[in-house]
PDB file of C-alpha atoms and ligand atoms in Angstrom:
ATOM      1  CA  UNK A   1     -14.696  14.428   9.964  1.00  0.00           C
ATOM      2  CA  UNK A   2     -12.432  12.558   8.293  1.00  0.00           C
ATOM      3  CA  UNK A   3      -9.111  13.153   7.908  1.00  0.00           C
ATOM      4  CA  UNK A   4      -7.974  15.106   4.846  1.00  0.00           C
ATOM      5  CA  UNK A   5      -4.941  12.913   4.153  1.00  0.00           C
ATOM      6  CA  UNK A   6      -5.573   8.999   4.703  1.00  0.00           C
ATOM      7  CA  UNK A   7      -3.332   6.230   3.675  1.00  0.00           C
ATOM      8  CA  UNK A   8      -4.512   2.592   4.523  1.00  0.00           C
ATOM      9  CA  UNK A   9      -2.175  -0.232   4.091  1.00  0.00           C
ATOM     10  CA  UNK A  10      -0.397   1.616   1.176  1.00  0.00           C
ATOM     11  CA  UNK A  11       2.137  -0.511  -0.807  1.00  0.00           C
ATOM     12  CA  UNK A  12       4.253   0.416  -3.757  1.00  0.00           C
ATOM     13  CA  UNK A  13       6.408  -1.488  -5.849  1.00  0.00           C
ATOM     14  CA  UNK A  14       8.087  -0.419  -9.013  1.00  0.00           C
ATOM     15  CA  UNK A  15       9.446  -2.623 -11.257  1.00  0.00           C
ATOM     16  CA  UNK A  16       8.616  -6.242 -12.366  1.00  0.00           C
ATOM     17  CA  UNK A  17       9.989  -9.368 -10.739  1.00  0.00           C
ATOM     18  CA  UNK A  18      13.500  -9.441 -10.354  1.00  0.00           C
ATOM     19  CA  UNK A  19      13.687  -5.924 -11.040  1.00  0.00           C
ATOM     20  CA  UNK A  20      10.948  -5.004  -8.240  1.00  0.00           C
ATOM     21  CA  UNK A  21      11.921  -2.459  -5.805  1.00  0.00           C
ATOM     22  CA  UNK A  22       9.283  -2.171  -2.963  1.00  0.00           C
ATOM     23  CA  UNK A  23       8.937   1.505  -2.255  1.00  0.00           C
ATOM     24  CA  UNK A  24       6.274   1.525   0.313  1.00  0.00           C
ATOM     25  CA  UNK A  25       5.229  -1.491   2.540  1.00  0.00           C
ATOM     26  CA  UNK A  26       1.701  -1.403   4.442  1.00  0.00           C
ATOM     27  CA  UNK A  27       1.843   2.130   5.372  1.00  0.00           C
ATOM     28  CA  UNK A  28      -1.179   3.296   7.343  1.00  0.00           C
ATOM     29  CA  UNK A  29      -1.597   6.710   8.625  1.00  0.00           C
ATOM     30  CA  UNK A  30      -4.459   9.588   9.136  1.00  0.00           C
ATOM     31  CA  UNK A  31      -3.196  13.142   9.088  1.00  0.00           C
ATOM     32  CA  UNK A  32      -5.975  15.584  10.728  1.00  0.00           C
ATOM     33  CA  UNK A  33      -7.431  18.627   9.834  1.00  0.00           C
ATOM     34  CA  UNK A  34      -4.645  21.200  10.915  1.00  0.00           C
ATOM     35  CA  UNK A  35      -1.785  19.030  11.220  1.00  0.00           C
ATOM     36  CA  UNK A  36       1.589  19.948  10.359  1.00  0.00           C
ATOM     37  CA  UNK A  37       3.439  16.339  10.049  1.00  0.00           C
ATOM     38  CA  UNK A  38       7.005  16.046   9.191  1.00  0.00           C
ATOM     39  CA  UNK A  39       8.397  12.742   7.386  1.00  0.00           C
ATOM     40  CA  UNK A  40      12.055  11.365   8.040  1.00  0.00           C
ATOM     41  CA  UNK A  41      13.982   8.475   6.944  1.00  0.00           C
ATOM     42  CA  UNK A  42      17.181   7.504   5.083  1.00  0.00           C
ATOM     43  CA  UNK A  43      17.515   8.218   1.462  1.00  0.00           C
ATOM     44  CA  UNK A  44      15.490   5.809  -0.551  1.00  0.00           C
ATOM     45  CA  UNK A  45      13.209   4.837   2.394  1.00  0.00           C
ATOM     46  CA  UNK A  46      10.087   6.185   0.285  1.00  0.00           C
ATOM     47  CA  UNK A  47       9.745   9.319   1.498  1.00  0.00           C
ATOM     48  CA  UNK A  48       8.991  10.724  -1.991  1.00  0.00           C
ATOM     49  CA  UNK A  49       6.860   7.978  -2.904  1.00  0.00           C
ATOM     50  CA  UNK A  50       4.759   8.288   0.280  1.00  0.00           C
ATOM     51  CA  UNK A  51       4.052  11.984  -0.826  1.00  0.00           C
ATOM     52  CA  UNK A  52       3.420  11.241  -4.344  1.00  0.00           C
ATOM     53  CA  UNK A  53       1.003   8.523  -3.463  1.00  0.00           C
ATOM     54  CA  UNK A  54      -0.735  10.678  -1.101  1.00  0.00           C
ATOM     55  CA  UNK A  55      -1.470  13.443  -3.421  1.00  0.00           C
ATOM     56  CA  UNK A  56      -2.571  11.294  -6.110  1.00  0.00           C
ATOM     57  CA  UNK A  57       0.687  12.031  -8.228  1.00  0.00           C
ATOM     58  CA  UNK A  58       1.724   8.466  -8.265  1.00  0.00           C
ATOM     59  CA  UNK A  59      -0.982   5.347  -7.950  1.00  0.00           C
ATOM     60  CA  UNK A  60      -0.538   2.264  -5.074  1.00  0.00           C
ATOM     61  CA  UNK A  61      -0.111  -0.797  -5.743  1.00  0.00           C
ATOM     62  CA  UNK A  62      -1.915  -2.169  -2.793  1.00  0.00           C
ATOM     63  CA  UNK A  63      -4.167  -0.013  -0.424  1.00  0.00           C
ATOM     64  CA  UNK A  64      -6.166   2.911  -0.238  1.00  0.00           C
ATOM     65  CA  UNK A  65      -5.416   6.606  -0.489  1.00  0.00           C
ATOM     66  CA  UNK A  66      -8.300   9.416   0.657  1.00  0.00           C
ATOM     67  CA  UNK A  67      -7.786  12.762  -0.058  1.00  0.00           C
ATOM     68  CA  UNK A  68      -9.652  15.453   1.242  1.00  0.00           C
ATOM     69  CA  UNK A  69     -12.579  12.731   1.688  1.00  0.00           C
ATOM     70  CA  UNK A  70     -12.079  11.403  -1.788  1.00  0.00           C
ATOM     71  CA  UNK A  71     -10.923   7.886  -2.129  1.00  0.00           C
ATOM     72  CA  UNK A  72      -8.128   8.371  -5.098  1.00  0.00           C
ATOM     73  CA  UNK A  73      -8.897   4.657  -6.460  1.00  0.00           C
ATOM     74  CA  UNK A  74     -10.159   4.408  -9.902  1.00  0.00           C
ATOM     75  CA  UNK A  75     -10.047   8.030 -10.346  1.00  0.00           C
ATOM     76  CA  UNK A  76      -8.598   9.221 -13.891  1.00  0.00           C
ATOM     77  CA  UNK A  77      -5.740  11.618 -14.437  1.00  0.00           C
ATOM     78  CA  UNK A  78      -8.505  14.939 -15.114  1.00  0.00           C
ATOM     79  CA  UNK A  79     -10.189  13.976 -12.111  1.00  0.00           C
ATOM     80  CA  UNK A  80      -7.231  13.789  -9.758  1.00  0.00           C
ATOM     81  CA  UNK A  81      -5.750  17.129 -11.406  1.00  0.00           C
ATOM     82  CA  UNK A  82      -9.107  18.737 -10.813  1.00  0.00           C
ATOM     83  CA  UNK A  83      -9.025  17.814  -7.194  1.00  0.00           C
ATOM     84  CA  UNK A  84      -5.546  18.819  -6.624  1.00  0.00           C
ATOM     85  CA  UNK A  85      -6.449  22.081  -8.196  1.00  0.00           C
ATOM     86  CA  UNK A  86      -9.095  22.808  -5.766  1.00  0.00           C
ATOM     87  CA  UNK A  87      -7.336  21.161  -2.322  1.00  0.00           C
ATOM     88  CA  UNK A  88      -3.952  20.645  -2.645  1.00  0.00           C
ATOM     89  CA  UNK A  89      -0.792  23.078  -2.649  1.00  0.00           C
ATOM     90  CA  UNK A  90       3.065  21.946  -3.761  1.00  0.00           C
ATOM     91  CA  UNK A  91       6.584  22.956  -2.461  1.00  0.00           C
ATOM     92  CA  UNK A  92       8.671  20.508  -4.608  1.00  0.00           C
ATOM     93  CA  UNK A  93      12.338  20.635  -5.476  1.00  0.00           C
ATOM     94  CA  UNK A  94      11.553  21.706  -9.015  1.00  0.00           C
ATOM     95  CA  UNK A  95       9.629  24.998  -8.143  1.00  0.00           C
ATOM     96  CA  UNK A  96       7.826  25.073 -11.250  1.00  0.00           C
ATOM     97  CA  UNK A  97       7.763  28.416 -11.163  1.00  0.00           C
ATOM     98  CA  UNK A  98       6.306  30.106 -14.555  1.00  0.00           C
ATOM     99  CA  UNK A  99       9.367  32.200 -16.073  1.00  0.00           C
ATOM    100  CA  UNK A 100       7.247  34.651 -17.958  1.00  0.00           C
ATOM    101  CA  UNK A 101       4.837  35.627 -15.028  1.00  0.00           C
ATOM    102  CA  UNK A 102       5.999  38.072 -12.185  1.00  0.00           C
ATOM    103  CA  UNK A 103       6.440  36.795  -8.696  1.00  0.00           C
ATOM    104  CA  UNK A 104       2.827  38.029  -7.784  1.00  0.00           C
ATOM    105  CA  UNK A 105       1.571  36.492 -10.741  1.00  0.00           C
ATOM    106  CA  UNK A 106       3.239  32.674  -9.957  1.00  0.00           C
ATOM    107  CA  UNK A 107       1.886  33.132  -6.157  1.00  0.00           C
ATOM    108  CA  UNK A 108      -2.162  34.037  -7.673  1.00  0.00           C
ATOM    109  CA  UNK A 109      -2.029  31.783 -10.319  1.00  0.00           C
ATOM    110  CA  UNK A 110      -3.450  28.514  -8.422  1.00  0.00           C
ATOM    111  CA  UNK A 111      -6.253  30.533  -7.181  1.00  0.00           C
ATOM    112  CA  UNK A 112      -7.012  32.181 -10.632  1.00  0.00           C
ATOM    113  CA  UNK A 113      -6.565  28.563 -12.309  1.00  0.00           C
ATOM    114  CA  UNK A 114      -9.236  27.095  -9.646  1.00  0.00           C
ATOM    115  CA  UNK A 115     -11.612  30.161 -10.298  1.00  0.00           C
ATOM    116  CA  UNK A 116     -11.133  31.901  -7.247  1.00  0.00           C
ATOM    117  CA  UNK A 117     -10.540  35.503  -6.647  1.00  0.00           C
ATOM    118  CA  UNK A 118      -7.017  35.848  -4.884  1.00  0.00           C
ATOM    119  CA  UNK A 119      -6.879  37.272  -1.488  1.00  0.00           C
ATOM    120  CA  UNK A 120      -4.751  40.139  -2.282  1.00  0.00           C
ATOM    121  CA  UNK A 121      -4.477  41.081   1.666  1.00  0.00           C
ATOM    122  CA  UNK A 122      -3.448  37.429   2.330  1.00  0.00           C
ATOM    123  CA  UNK A 123      -0.966  37.392  -0.489  1.00  0.00           C
ATOM    124  CA  UNK A 124       0.747  40.378   0.421  1.00  0.00           C
ATOM    125  CA  UNK A 125       1.273  39.215   3.761  1.00  0.00           C
ATOM    126  CA  UNK A 126       2.726  35.944   2.853  1.00  0.00           C
ATOM    127  CA  UNK A 127       5.336  37.769   0.209  1.00  0.00           C
ATOM    128  CA  UNK A 128       6.084  39.924   3.093  1.00  0.00           C
ATOM    129  CA  UNK A 129       6.454  36.957   5.482  1.00  0.00           C
ATOM    130  CA  UNK A 130       9.095  35.017   3.232  1.00  0.00           C
ATOM    131  CA  UNK A 131      10.892  38.222   2.441  1.00  0.00           C
ATOM    132  CA  UNK A 132      10.014  38.761  -0.981  1.00  0.00           C
ATOM    133  CA  UNK A 133       7.473  41.799  -0.586  1.00  0.00           C
ATOM    134  CA  UNK A 134       9.715  44.150  -2.760  1.00  0.00           C
ATOM    135  CA  UNK A 135       9.990  41.555  -5.435  1.00  0.00           C
ATOM    136  CA  UNK A 136       6.692  40.955  -6.324  1.00  0.00           C
ATOM    137  CA  UNK A 137       7.036  42.321  -9.859  1.00  0.00           C
ATOM    138  CA  UNK A 138      10.693  40.191 -10.555  1.00  0.00           C
ATOM    139  CA  UNK A 139      10.140  37.213 -12.785  1.00  0.00           C
ATOM    140  CA  UNK A 140      12.057  33.825 -11.330  1.00  0.00           C
ATOM    141  CA  UNK A 141      15.152  34.287 -13.710  1.00  0.00           C
ATOM    142  CA  UNK A 142      15.853  37.631 -11.802  1.00  0.00           C
ATOM    143  CA  UNK A 143      15.828  35.610  -8.402  1.00  0.00           C
ATOM    144  CA  UNK A 144      18.489  33.656  -6.499  1.00  0.00           C
ATOM    145  CA  UNK A 145      17.772  29.984  -5.944  1.00  0.00           C
ATOM    146  CA  UNK A 146      16.801  30.595  -2.251  1.00  0.00           C
ATOM    147  CA  UNK A 147      14.431  33.487  -3.803  1.00  0.00           C
ATOM    148  CA  UNK A 148      12.644  31.129  -6.018  1.00  0.00           C
ATOM    149  CA  UNK A 149      12.253  28.557  -3.341  1.00  0.00           C
ATOM    150  CA  UNK A 150      10.376  31.226  -1.236  1.00  0.00           C
ATOM    151  CA  UNK A 151       8.209  32.160  -4.498  1.00  0.00           C
ATOM    152  CA  UNK A 152       7.214  28.233  -4.332  1.00  0.00           C
ATOM    153  CA  UNK A 153       6.693  27.983  -0.900  1.00  0.00           C
ATOM    154  CA  UNK A 154       4.353  31.958  -0.762  1.00  0.00           C
ATOM    155  CA  UNK A 155       2.273  30.030  -3.692  1.00  0.00           C
ATOM    156  CA  UNK A 156       1.742  27.129  -1.525  1.00  0.00           C
ATOM    157  CA  UNK A 157       0.898  28.872   1.414  1.00  0.00           C
ATOM    158  CA  UNK A 158      -1.127  31.900  -0.095  1.00  0.00           C
ATOM    159  CA  UNK A 159      -3.447  29.247  -2.100  1.00  0.00           C
ATOM    160  CA  UNK A 160      -5.243  28.065   1.277  1.00  0.00           C
ATOM    161  CA  UNK A 161      -5.227  24.784   0.148  1.00  0.00           C
ATOM    162  CA  UNK A 162      -6.446  22.307   2.403  1.00  0.00           C
ATOM    163  CA  UNK A 163      -3.607  20.274   1.674  1.00  0.00           C
ATOM    164  CA  UNK A 164       0.141  21.454   1.428  1.00  0.00           C
ATOM    165  CA  UNK A 165       2.888  18.771   0.090  1.00  0.00           C
ATOM    166  CA  UNK A 166       6.463  19.943   0.689  1.00  0.00           C
ATOM    167  CA  UNK A 167       9.314  18.190  -0.093  1.00  0.00           C
ATOM    168  CA  UNK A 168      12.485  19.753   1.531  1.00  0.00           C
ATOM    169  CA  UNK A 169      11.024  23.408   1.439  1.00  0.00           C
ATOM    170  CA  UNK A 170      13.758  24.701   3.803  1.00  0.00           C
ATOM    171  CA  UNK A 171      16.730  23.115   1.994  1.00  0.00           C
ATOM    172  CA  UNK A 172      18.057  25.812  -0.157  1.00  0.00           C
ATOM    173  CA  UNK A 173      17.225  28.599   2.379  1.00  0.00           C
ATOM    174  CA  UNK A 174      19.805  30.206   4.722  1.00  0.00           C
ATOM    175  CA  UNK A 175      18.844  29.227   8.310  1.00  0.00           C
ATOM    176  CA  UNK A 176      17.208  32.445   9.267  1.00  0.00           C
ATOM    177  CA  UNK A 177      15.178  32.609   6.329  1.00  0.00           C
ATOM    178  CA  UNK A 178      14.051  28.890   7.108  1.00  0.00           C
ATOM    179  CA  UNK A 179      13.147  29.265  10.496  1.00  0.00           C
ATOM    180  CA  UNK A 180      10.926  32.294   9.430  1.00  0.00           C
ATOM    181  CA  UNK A 181       9.148  29.907   6.559  1.00  0.00           C
ATOM    182  CA  UNK A 182       8.805  27.101   9.009  1.00  0.00           C
ATOM    183  CA  UNK A 183       7.322  29.558  11.464  1.00  0.00           C
ATOM    184  CA  UNK A 184       4.594  30.756   8.925  1.00  0.00           C
ATOM    185  CA  UNK A 185       4.133  27.323   7.630  1.00  0.00           C
ATOM    186  CA  UNK A 186       3.272  26.299  11.587  1.00  0.00           C
ATOM    187  CA  UNK A 187       0.885  29.509  11.863  1.00  0.00           C
ATOM    188  CA  UNK A 188      -1.166  28.188   8.807  1.00  0.00           C
ATOM    189  CA  UNK A 189      -1.441  24.527   9.727  1.00  0.00           C
ATOM    190  CA  UNK A 190      -2.869  25.960  13.079  1.00  0.00           C
ATOM    191  CA  UNK A 191      -5.387  27.885  10.927  1.00  0.00           C
ATOM    192  CA  UNK A 192      -6.476  24.514   9.512  1.00  0.00           C
ATOM    193  CA  UNK A 193      -4.459  23.471   6.579  1.00  0.00           C
ATOM    194  CA  UNK A 194      -2.982  20.136   6.562  1.00  0.00           C
ATOM    195  CA  UNK A 195       0.667  20.250   6.008  1.00  0.00           C
ATOM    196  CA  UNK A 196       2.815  17.053   4.896  1.00  0.00           C
ATOM    197  CA  UNK A 197       6.501  18.263   4.781  1.00  0.00           C
ATOM    198  CA  UNK A 198       9.475  15.376   4.094  1.00  0.00           C
ATOM    199  CA  UNK A 199      12.853  16.674   5.447  1.00  0.00           C
ATOM    200  CA  UNK A 200      16.547  15.787   6.424  1.00  0.00           C
ATOM    201  CA  UNK A 201      16.584  18.419   9.041  1.00  0.00           C
ATOM    202  CA  UNK A 202      15.829  17.741  12.544  1.00  0.00           C
ATOM    203  CA  UNK A 203      15.365  21.681  13.250  1.00  0.00           C
ATOM    204  CA  UNK A 204      12.840  21.691  10.360  1.00  0.00           C
ATOM    205  CA  UNK A 205      11.294  18.703  11.425  1.00  0.00           C
ATOM    206  CA  UNK A 206      11.080  20.065  15.251  1.00  0.00           C
ATOM    207  CA  UNK A 207       8.440  22.893  13.929  1.00  0.00           C
ATOM    208  CA  UNK A 208       5.981  19.825  13.215  1.00  0.00           C
ATOM    209  CA  UNK A 209       3.189  18.204  15.598  1.00  0.00           C
ATOM    210  CA  UNK A 210       4.549  14.849  14.842  1.00  0.00           C
ATOM    211  CA  UNK A 211       7.457  13.331  12.891  1.00  0.00           C
ATOM    212  CA  UNK A 212       6.801   9.690  11.069  1.00  0.00           C
ATOM    213  CA  UNK A 213      10.091   7.700  10.406  1.00  0.00           C
ATOM    214  CA  UNK A 214      10.225   5.724   7.306  1.00  0.00           C
ATOM    215  CA  UNK A 215      12.853   2.570   6.923  1.00  0.00           C
ATOM    216  CA  UNK A 216      12.582   0.513   3.795  1.00  0.00           C
ATOM    217  CA  UNK A 217       9.243   1.852   2.913  1.00  0.00           C
ATOM    218  CA  UNK A 218       7.767   1.093   6.379  1.00  0.00           C
ATOM    219  CA  UNK A 219       6.630   3.264   8.947  1.00  0.00           C
ATOM    220  CA  UNK A 220       8.804   2.568  11.846  1.00  0.00           C
ATOM    221  CA  UNK A 221       8.402   5.317  14.242  1.00  0.00           C
ATOM    222  CA  UNK A 222       6.465   8.681  15.441  1.00  0.00           C
ATOM    223  CA  UNK A 223       7.622  11.374  17.675  1.00  0.00           C
ATOM    224  CA  UNK A 224       5.100  13.834  19.110  1.00  0.00           C
ATOM    225  CA  UNK A 225       5.799  16.639  19.795  1.00  0.00           C
ATOM    226  CA  UNK A 226       9.249  16.493  18.487  1.00  0.00           C
ATOM    227  CA  UNK A 227      12.249  17.995  20.107  1.00  0.00           C
ATOM    228  CA  UNK A 228      15.458  18.653  17.637  1.00  0.00           C
ATOM    229  CA  UNK A 229      17.417  16.306  20.158  1.00  0.00           C
ATOM    230  CA  UNK A 230      14.669  13.732  20.240  1.00  0.00           C
ATOM    231  CA  UNK A 231      14.837  13.455  16.380  1.00  0.00           C
ATOM    232  CA  UNK A 232      18.284  13.809  15.665  1.00  0.00           C
ATOM    233  CA  UNK A 233      18.960  10.834  18.029  1.00  0.00           C
ATOM    234  CA  UNK A 234      15.971   8.716  16.222  1.00  0.00           C
ATOM    235  CA  UNK A 235      17.825   9.445  12.927  1.00  0.00           C
ATOM    236  CA  UNK A 236      21.382   8.079  14.296  1.00  0.00           C
ATOM    237  CA  UNK A 237      19.285   4.915  15.262  1.00  0.00           C
ATOM    238  CA  UNK A 238      17.391   4.737  12.193  1.00  0.00           C
ATOM    239  CA  UNK A 239      20.583   4.537  10.261  1.00  0.00           C
ATOM    240  CA  UNK A 240      21.422   1.445  12.151  1.00  0.00           C
ATOM    241  CA  UNK A 241      18.315  -0.086  11.732  1.00  0.00           C
ATOM    242  CA  UNK A 242      18.331   0.464   7.724  1.00  0.00           C
ATOM    243  CA  UNK A 243      21.981  -1.005   8.118  1.00  0.00           C
ATOM    244  CA  UNK A 244      20.792  -3.988   9.952  1.00  0.00           C
ATOM    245  CA  UNK A 245      17.997  -4.992   7.677  1.00  0.00           C
ATOM    246  CA  UNK A 246      20.251  -5.009   4.693  1.00  0.00           C
TER     247      UNK A 246
HETATM  248  P1  ADP B 301      13.272   8.992  -0.565  1.00  0.00           P
HETATM  249  O1  ADP B 301      12.345   9.864  -0.596  1.00  0.00           O
HETATM  250  O2  ADP B 301      13.211   8.369   0.954  1.00  0.00           O
HETATM  251  O3  ADP B 301      14.785   8.922  -0.975  1.00  0.00           O
HETATM  252  P2  ADP B 301      11.673   7.353  -2.792  1.00  0.00           P
HETATM  253  O4  ADP B 301      10.524   6.959  -2.227  1.00  0.00           O
HETATM  254  O5  ADP B 301      12.425   8.422  -3.706  1.00  0.00           O
HETATM  255  O6  ADP B 301      12.639   7.056  -1.259  1.00  0.00           O
HETATM  256  O7  ADP B 301      12.232   5.830  -3.049  1.00  0.00           O
HETATM  257  C1  ADP B 301      11.634   4.535  -2.269  1.00  0.00           C
HETATM  258  C2  ADP B 301      12.435   3.362  -3.271  1.00  0.00           C
HETATM  259  O8  ADP B 301      11.644   3.010  -4.637  1.00  0.00           O
HETATM  260  C3  ADP B 301      14.031   3.652  -3.773  1.00  0.00           C
HETATM  261  O9  ADP B 301      14.717   2.104  -3.841  1.00  0.00           O
HETATM  262  C4  ADP B 301      13.992   4.232  -4.890  1.00  0.00           C
HETATM  263  O10 ADP B 301      15.040   3.741  -5.884  1.00  0.00           O
HETATM  264  C5  ADP B 301      12.903   3.758  -5.596  1.00  0.00           C
HETATM  265  N1  ADP B 301      11.901   4.441  -6.562  1.00  0.00           N
HETATM  266  C6  ADP B 301      11.281   5.384  -6.614  1.00  0.00           C
HETATM  267  N2  ADP B 301      10.795   5.896  -7.767  1.00  0.00           N
HETATM  268  C7  ADP B 301      11.246   5.095  -8.388  1.00  0.00           C
HETATM  269  C8  ADP B 301      10.704   4.797  -9.846  1.00  0.00           C
HETATM  270  N3  ADP B 301      10.100   5.705 -10.646  1.00  0.00           N
HETATM  271  N4  ADP B 301      11.015   3.786 -10.637  1.00  0.00           N
HETATM  272  C9  ADP B 301      12.002   2.813  -9.845  1.00  0.00           C
HETATM  273  N5  ADP B 301      11.871   2.951  -8.621  1.00  0.00           N
HETATM  274  C10 ADP B 301      11.974   4.007  -7.902  1.00  0.00           C
END
């Protein structure tokens, strides 16, 4: 079976000529169904660009991306939107919650947009697990930043999308809630969903099956399985590596 997320020799250059910035440089990676992968690296190392290219939100300058078995090259925006709607969920920094909808409506919206009946029992469980069981009728404006982040996480996990892309999903959460959320993410991956998570936090990364390290747009290292200590140690040395290249 093809890996749900495949990047082959992906390069991404922003700008032209003397303004050109190489954000990704020859990145190849296969993420298997049911895997939970953390992506780490110094600021500006290409983590967000990697996520955006993998999700078809940004187009690589070179190389190929295959998402849930579909090569993204040559797809137009409506085809990409359709593909994401069917198979992909996101937890990004800007939560993109609908202010006029309740928590429950926000979480079930992706299923409705994709033409599926929401799985009420599963949505209830996920909302309970992220600590929002008693907030389902609230609107985002009535919730704290951390609670809004949890709505975005619940929305991604409740959809049972084949692939979940997350950018610092636990960044705004207190540590107890963050660990609960990471535990839930790990469970959904074990259930077969493929999770890719950008994080700066070695504790969060230690919940993944594998940690990929980027420096200057290149994948320079991989730890599997990770521990907090191994990841923290590698990050310290990556900082030195990044400075050494400048
Ligand atoms: P990270 O997520 O690791 O902080 P990014 O993927 O955001 O890194 O950025 C990688 C490099 O690409 C950086 O040098 C950044 O300035 C540059 N970059 C990212 N997005 C753009 C853009 N839209 N236009 C120009 N340069 C960009």
